[in-house]
């Protein structure tokens, strides 16, 4: 077990984690890599409330663009990360 075991047990999303998207865009449901959303709105939202992190989801295979500005409630960390 690595140094980040306590964070993993809390089911936090770390940059580069494999996640399953189950949000409102049904055609985009699936697995993605999650990184903090770099858009100016999400950065401002995070600066005002650090617990309100939004994510940019990228296709692990590089074939399709993923959803952006995704709320934490719309993704679940994949069990493959455990």
CSV table of N, CA, C and O in Angstrom, one decimal:
chain,number,residue,atom,x,y,z
A,1,UNK,N,0.8,-1.2,0.0
A,1,UNK,CA,0.0,0.0,0.0
A,1,UNK,C,0.9,1.2,0.0
A,1,UNK,O,1.8,1.3,0.7
A,2,UNK,N,0.5,2.2,-0.8
A,2,UNK,CA,1.3,3.4,-0.9
A,2,UNK,C,0.9,4.4,0.1
A,2,UNK,O,0.1,4.2,1.0
A,3,UNK,N,1.6,5.6,0.0
A,3,UNK,CA,1.4,6.7,1.0
A,3,UNK,C,0.0,7.3,0.8
A,3,UNK,O,-0.5,8.0,1.7
A,4,UNK,N,-0.7,7.1,-0.3
A,4,UNK,CA,-2.0,7.7,-0.5
A,4,UNK,C,-3.2,6.8,-0.1
A,4,UNK,O,-4.3,7.1,-0.4
A,5,UNK,N,-2.9,5.7,0.7
A,5,UNK,CA,-4.0,4.8,1.1
A,5,UNK,C,-5.1,5.5,1.8
A,5,UNK,O,-6.3,5.2,1.5
A,6,UNK,N,-4.9,6.4,2.8
A,6,UNK,CA,-6.1,7.0,3.4
A,6,UNK,C,-6.9,7.8,2.4
A,6,UNK,O,-8.2,7.8,2.6
A,7,UNK,N,-6.3,8.5,1.4
A,7,UNK,CA,-7.1,9.2,0.4
A,7,UNK,C,-8.0,8.2,-0.4
A,7,UNK,O,-9.1,8.5,-0.7
A,8,UNK,N,-7.4,7.1,-0.8
A,8,UNK,CA,-8.1,6.1,-1.6
A,8,UNK,C,-9.3,5.6,-0.8
A,8,UNK,O,-10.3,5.3,-1.4
A,9,UNK,N,-9.1,5.4,0.5
A,9,UNK,CA,-10.2,4.8,1.3
A,9,UNK,C,-11.4,5.8,1.4
A,9,UNK,O,-12.5,5.4,1.6
A,10,UNK,N,-11.2,7.1,1.1
A,10,UNK,CA,-12.2,8.1,1.2
A,10,UNK,C,-12.9,8.2,-0.2
A,10,UNK,O,-13.9,9.0,-0.3
A,11,UNK,N,-12.5,7.5,-1.2
A,11,UNK,CA,-13.0,7.5,-2.6
A,11,UNK,C,-12.9,8.9,-3.2
A,11,UNK,O,-13.7,9.4,-3.9
A,12,UNK,N,-11.7,9.6,-2.9
A,12,UNK,CA,-11.5,10.8,-3.5
A,12,UNK,C,-11.0,10.6,-5.0
A,12,UNK,O,-10.4,9.6,-5.3
A,13,UNK,N,-11.2,11.6,-5.8
A,13,UNK,CA,-10.8,11.5,-7.2
A,13,UNK,C,-9.5,12.3,-7.3
A,13,UNK,O,-9.4,13.5,-7.0
A,14,UNK,N,-8.4,11.6,-7.7
A,14,UNK,CA,-7.1,12.2,-7.9
A,14,UNK,C,-6.9,12.4,-9.4
A,14,UNK,O,-7.5,11.6,-10.3
A,15,UNK,N,-6.1,13.4,-9.9
A,15,UNK,CA,-5.9,13.6,-11.3
A,15,UNK,C,-5.3,12.3,-11.9
A,15,UNK,O,-4.4,11.7,-11.4
A,16,UNK,N,-6.0,11.9,-13.0
A,16,UNK,CA,-5.5,10.7,-13.7
A,16,UNK,C,-6.2,9.4,-13.3
A,16,UNK,O,-6.0,8.4,-13.9
A,17,UNK,N,-7.2,9.5,-12.3
A,17,UNK,CA,-7.9,8.3,-11.9
A,17,UNK,C,-8.9,7.9,-13.0
A,17,UNK,O,-9.5,8.7,-13.7
A,18,UNK,N,-9.1,6.6,-13.2
A,18,UNK,CA,-10.1,6.0,-14.1
A,18,UNK,C,-11.4,6.1,-13.4
A,18,UNK,O,-11.6,5.7,-12.2
A,19,UNK,N,-12.4,6.8,-14.0
A,19,UNK,CA,-13.7,6.9,-13.4
A,19,UNK,C,-14.8,6.5,-14.4
A,19,UNK,O,-14.5,6.4,-15.6
A,20,UNK,N,-15.9,6.2,-13.8
A,20,UNK,CA,-17.1,5.8,-14.6
A,20,UNK,C,-18.0,7.0,-14.6
A,20,UNK,O,-18.4,7.5,-13.5
A,21,UNK,N,-18.4,7.6,-15.8
A,21,UNK,CA,-19.3,8.7,-15.8
A,21,UNK,C,-20.7,8.2,-16.0
A,21,UNK,O,-21.0,7.4,-16.8
A,22,UNK,N,-21.6,8.7,-15.1
A,22,UNK,CA,-23.0,8.3,-15.1
A,22,UNK,C,-23.9,9.5,-15.0
A,22,UNK,O,-25.0,9.5,-14.3
A,23,UNK,N,-23.4,10.6,-15.5
A,23,UNK,CA,-24.2,11.9,-15.4
A,23,UNK,C,-25.3,12.1,-16.4
A,23,UNK,O,-25.8,11.1,-17.0
A,24,UNK,N,-25.7,13.3,-16.6
A,24,UNK,CA,-26.9,13.6,-17.4
A,24,UNK,C,-26.7,13.4,-18.9
A,24,UNK,O,-27.7,13.3,-19.6
A,25,UNK,N,-25.5,13.4,-19.4
A,25,UNK,CA,-25.3,13.2,-20.8
A,25,UNK,C,-25.2,11.7,-21.1
A,25,UNK,O,-24.1,11.1,-21.0
A,26,UNK,N,-26.3,11.1,-21.3
A,26,UNK,CA,-26.4,9.6,-21.4
A,26,UNK,C,-25.6,9.0,-22.5
A,26,UNK,O,-25.0,7.9,-22.4
A,27,UNK,N,-25.4,9.8,-23.6
A,27,UNK,CA,-24.6,9.3,-24.7
A,27,UNK,C,-23.1,9.2,-24.4
A,27,UNK,O,-22.3,8.6,-25.1
A,28,UNK,N,-22.7,9.9,-23.3
A,28,UNK,CA,-21.3,9.9,-22.9
A,28,UNK,C,-21.0,9.0,-21.7
A,28,UNK,O,-19.8,9.0,-21.2
A,29,UNK,N,-21.9,8.2,-21.3
A,29,UNK,CA,-21.7,7.3,-20.2
A,29,UNK,C,-20.6,6.3,-20.5
A,29,UNK,O,-20.5,5.9,-21.7
A,30,UNK,N,-19.7,6.1,-19.6
A,30,UNK,CA,-18.6,5.2,-19.8
A,30,UNK,C,-17.4,5.5,-18.9
A,30,UNK,O,-17.5,6.2,-17.9
A,31,UNK,N,-16.2,5.0,-19.3
A,31,UNK,CA,-15.0,5.1,-18.5
A,31,UNK,C,-14.1,6.2,-19.1
A,31,UNK,O,-14.0,6.3,-20.3
A,32,UNK,N,-13.5,7.0,-18.2
A,32,UNK,CA,-12.7,8.1,-18.6
A,32,UNK,C,-11.6,8.3,-17.6
A,32,UNK,O,-11.7,7.8,-16.5
A,33,UNK,N,-10.6,9.1,-17.9
A,33,UNK,CA,-9.6,9.6,-17.0
A,33,UNK,C,-10.1,11.0,-16.5
A,33,UNK,O,-10.4,11.8,-17.4
A,34,UNK,N,-10.1,11.2,-15.2
A,34,UNK,CA,-10.5,12.5,-14.7
A,34,UNK,C,-9.3,13.4,-14.3
A,34,UNK,O,-8.4,12.9,-13.7
A,35,UNK,N,-9.4,14.6,-14.8
A,35,UNK,CA,-8.5,15.6,-14.4
A,35,UNK,C,-9.3,16.9,-14.0
A,35,UNK,O,-10.4,17.1,-14.5
A,36,UNK,N,-8.8,17.7,-13.1
A,36,UNK,CA,-9.5,18.9,-12.7
A,36,UNK,C,-9.8,19.8,-14.0
A,36,UNK,O,-8.9,19.9,-14.9
A,37,UNK,N,-11.0,20.3,-14.1
A,37,UNK,CA,-11.3,21.0,-15.3
A,37,UNK,C,-10.5,22.3,-15.4
A,37,UNK,O,-10.5,23.1,-14.4
A,38,UNK,N,-9.9,22.6,-16.5
A,38,UNK,CA,-9.0,23.8,-16.6
A,38,UNK,C,-9.8,25.1,-17.0
A,38,UNK,O,-9.2,26.1,-17.1
A,39,UNK,N,-11.1,25.0,-17.3
A,39,UNK,CA,-11.8,26.2,-17.8
A,39,UNK,C,-11.8,27.2,-16.7
A,39,UNK,O,-11.8,27.0,-15.5
A,40,UNK,N,-12.0,28.5,-17.1
A,40,UNK,CA,-11.9,29.6,-16.2
A,40,UNK,C,-13.1,29.6,-15.2
A,40,UNK,O,-12.9,30.0,-14.0
A,41,UNK,N,-14.3,29.1,-15.6
A,41,UNK,CA,-15.4,29.1,-14.7
A,41,UNK,C,-15.2,28.0,-13.6
A,41,UNK,O,-15.4,28.3,-12.4
A,42,UNK,N,-14.7,26.9,-13.9
A,42,UNK,CA,-14.4,25.8,-12.9
A,42,UNK,C,-13.2,26.2,-12.0
A,42,UNK,O,-13.3,25.9,-10.8
A,43,UNK,N,-12.2,26.9,-12.5
A,43,UNK,CA,-11.1,27.4,-11.7
A,43,UNK,C,-11.6,28.4,-10.7
A,43,UNK,O,-11.3,28.4,-9.5
A,44,UNK,N,-12.5,29.3,-11.1
A,44,UNK,CA,-13.0,30.3,-10.2
A,44,UNK,C,-13.9,29.7,-9.2
A,44,UNK,O,-13.8,30.0,-8.0
A,45,UNK,N,-14.7,28.7,-9.6
A,45,UNK,CA,-15.6,28.0,-8.7
A,45,UNK,C,-14.8,27.3,-7.6
A,45,UNK,O,-15.1,27.3,-6.4
A,46,UNK,N,-13.7,26.7,-8.0
A,46,UNK,CA,-12.8,26.0,-7.1
A,46,UNK,C,-12.1,27.0,-6.1
A,46,UNK,O,-11.9,26.7,-5.0
A,47,UNK,N,-11.7,28.1,-6.7
A,47,UNK,CA,-11.0,29.1,-5.8
A,47,UNK,C,-12.0,29.6,-4.7
A,47,UNK,O,-11.6,29.9,-3.6
A,48,UNK,N,-13.3,29.8,-5.1
A,48,UNK,CA,-14.3,30.2,-4.1
A,48,UNK,C,-14.7,29.1,-3.1
A,48,UNK,O,-15.0,29.4,-1.9
A,49,UNK,N,-14.7,27.9,-3.6
A,49,UNK,CA,-15.0,26.8,-2.7
A,49,UNK,C,-14.2,25.6,-3.1
A,49,UNK,O,-14.6,24.8,-4.0
A,50,UNK,N,-13.1,25.3,-2.4
A,50,UNK,CA,-12.2,24.2,-2.8
A,50,UNK,C,-12.8,22.9,-2.8
A,50,UNK,O,-12.3,21.9,-3.4
A,51,UNK,N,-13.9,22.7,-2.2
A,51,UNK,CA,-14.6,21.4,-2.2
A,51,UNK,C,-15.4,21.2,-3.4
A,51,UNK,O,-15.9,20.1,-3.7
A,52,UNK,N,-15.6,22.2,-4.2
A,52,UNK,CA,-16.4,22.1,-5.5
A,52,UNK,C,-15.5,22.0,-6.7
A,52,UNK,O,-15.4,22.8,-7.5
A,53,UNK,N,-14.8,20.8,-6.8
A,53,UNK,CA,-13.9,20.5,-7.9
A,53,UNK,C,-14.8,20.0,-9.0
A,53,UNK,O,-15.6,19.0,-8.8
A,54,UNK,N,-14.6,20.5,-10.2
A,54,UNK,CA,-15.2,19.9,-11.4
A,54,UNK,C,-14.2,19.3,-12.3
A,54,UNK,O,-13.0,19.6,-12.1
A,55,UNK,N,-14.5,18.3,-13.1
A,55,UNK,CA,-13.6,17.5,-13.8
A,55,UNK,C,-13.8,17.6,-15.3
A,55,UNK,O,-14.9,17.7,-15.8
A,56,UNK,N,-12.6,17.5,-16.0
A,56,UNK,CA,-12.6,17.3,-17.4
A,56,UNK,C,-12.3,15.8,-17.6
A,56,UNK,O,-11.4,15.2,-17.0
A,57,UNK,N,-13.2,15.1,-18.4
A,57,UNK,CA,-13.0,13.7,-18.6
A,57,UNK,C,-12.4,13.4,-19.9
A,57,UNK,O,-12.8,14.0,-20.9
A,58,UNK,N,-11.3,12.7,-19.9
A,58,UNK,CA,-10.6,12.4,-21.2
A,58,UNK,C,-10.7,10.9,-21.5
A,58,UNK,O,-10.6,10.1,-20.6
A,59,UNK,N,-10.9,10.6,-22.7
A,59,UNK,CA,-11.0,9.2,-23.2
A,59,UNK,C,-9.6,8.5,-23.0
A,59,UNK,O,-8.6,9.0,-23.5
A,60,UNK,N,-9.5,7.4,-22.2
A,60,UNK,CA,-8.2,6.7,-22.0
A,60,UNK,C,-7.6,6.3,-23.3
A,60,UNK,O,-6.4,6.1,-23.3
A,61,UNK,N,-8.3,6.1,-24.3
A,61,UNK,CA,-7.8,5.6,-25.6
A,61,UNK,C,-7.5,6.7,-26.6
A,61,UNK,O,-6.9,6.5,-27.6
A,62,UNK,N,-7.9,7.9,-26.2
A,62,UNK,CA,-7.6,9.0,-27.1
A,62,UNK,C,-8.5,9.1,-28.3
A,62,UNK,O,-8.2,9.9,-29.3
A,63,UNK,N,-9.6,8.4,-28.4
A,63,UNK,CA,-10.5,8.4,-29.6
A,63,UNK,C,-11.5,9.5,-29.6
A,63,UNK,O,-11.8,10.1,-30.6
A,64,UNK,N,-12.1,9.7,-28.4
A,64,UNK,CA,-13.3,10.6,-28.3
A,64,UNK,C,-13.0,11.7,-27.2
A,64,UNK,O,-12.4,11.4,-26.2
A,65,UNK,N,-13.5,12.9,-27.5
A,65,UNK,CA,-13.5,13.9,-26.4
A,65,UNK,C,-14.5,13.5,-25.3
A,65,UNK,O,-15.6,13.0,-25.6
A,66,UNK,N,-14.2,13.8,-24.1
A,66,UNK,CA,-15.1,13.5,-23.0
A,66,UNK,C,-15.8,14.7,-22.5
A,66,UNK,O,-15.5,15.8,-22.9
A,67,UNK,N,-16.8,14.5,-21.6
A,67,UNK,CA,-17.5,15.7,-21.0
A,67,UNK,C,-16.5,16.5,-20.2
A,67,UNK,O,-15.5,16.1,-19.7
A,68,UNK,N,-16.9,17.8,-20.1
A,68,UNK,CA,-16.1,18.7,-19.3
A,68,UNK,C,-17.0,19.4,-18.2
A,68,UNK,O,-18.2,19.3,-18.3
A,69,UNK,N,-16.4,20.0,-17.3
A,69,UNK,CA,-17.1,20.7,-16.2
A,69,UNK,C,-18.1,19.7,-15.4
A,69,UNK,O,-19.2,20.0,-15.0
A,70,UNK,N,-17.6,18.5,-15.2
A,70,UNK,CA,-18.4,17.4,-14.6
A,70,UNK,C,-18.4,17.5,-13.1
A,70,UNK,O,-17.3,17.6,-12.5
A,71,UNK,N,-19.5,17.4,-12.5
A,71,UNK,CA,-19.6,17.4,-11.1
A,71,UNK,C,-19.2,16.1,-10.5
A,71,UNK,O,-19.2,15.1,-11.1
A,72,UNK,N,-18.7,16.1,-9.2
A,72,UNK,CA,-18.2,14.9,-8.5
A,72,UNK,C,-19.3,13.9,-8.4
A,72,UNK,O,-19.1,12.7,-8.5
A,73,UNK,N,-20.5,14.3,-8.3
A,73,UNK,CA,-21.7,13.4,-8.1
A,73,UNK,C,-21.9,12.6,-9.4
A,73,UNK,O,-22.6,11.6,-9.3
A,74,UNK,N,-21.4,13.0,-10.5
A,74,UNK,CA,-21.7,12.4,-11.8
A,74,UNK,C,-20.6,11.3,-12.2
A,74,UNK,O,-20.7,10.7,-13.2
A,75,UNK,N,-19.6,11.1,-11.3
A,75,UNK,CA,-18.6,10.1,-11.6
A,75,UNK,C,-18.3,9.3,-10.3
A,75,UNK,O,-18.5,9.7,-9.2
A,76,UNK,N,-17.9,8.1,-10.6
A,76,UNK,CA,-17.5,7.1,-9.6
A,76,UNK,C,-16.1,6.6,-9.9
A,76,UNK,O,-15.9,6.2,-11.0
A,77,UNK,N,-15.2,6.6,-8.9
A,77,UNK,CA,-13.9,6.1,-9.2
A,77,UNK,C,-14.0,4.6,-9.5
A,77,UNK,O,-14.7,3.9,-8.8
A,78,UNK,N,-13.3,4.2,-10.5
A,78,UNK,CA,-13.3,2.8,-10.9
A,78,UNK,C,-12.7,1.9,-9.9
A,78,UNK,O,-11.7,2.3,-9.2
A,79,UNK,N,-13.2,0.7,-9.7
A,79,UNK,CA,-12.6,-0.3,-8.7
A,79,UNK,C,-11.2,-0.7,-9.2
A,79,UNK,O,-10.5,-1.3,-8.5
A,80,UNK,N,-10.9,-0.5,-10.5
A,80,UNK,CA,-9.6,-0.8,-11.0
A,80,UNK,C,-8.5,0.0,-10.4
A,80,UNK,O,-7.3,-0.3,-10.4
A,81,UNK,N,-8.9,1.1,-9.7
A,81,UNK,CA,-7.9,2.0,-9.1
A,81,UNK,C,-7.5,1.5,-7.7
A,81,UNK,O,-6.6,2.0,-7.1
A,82,UNK,N,-8.3,0.5,-7.2
A,82,UNK,CA,-8.0,0.0,-5.8
A,82,UNK,C,-6.8,-0.9,-5.8
A,82,UNK,O,-6.5,-1.6,-6.7
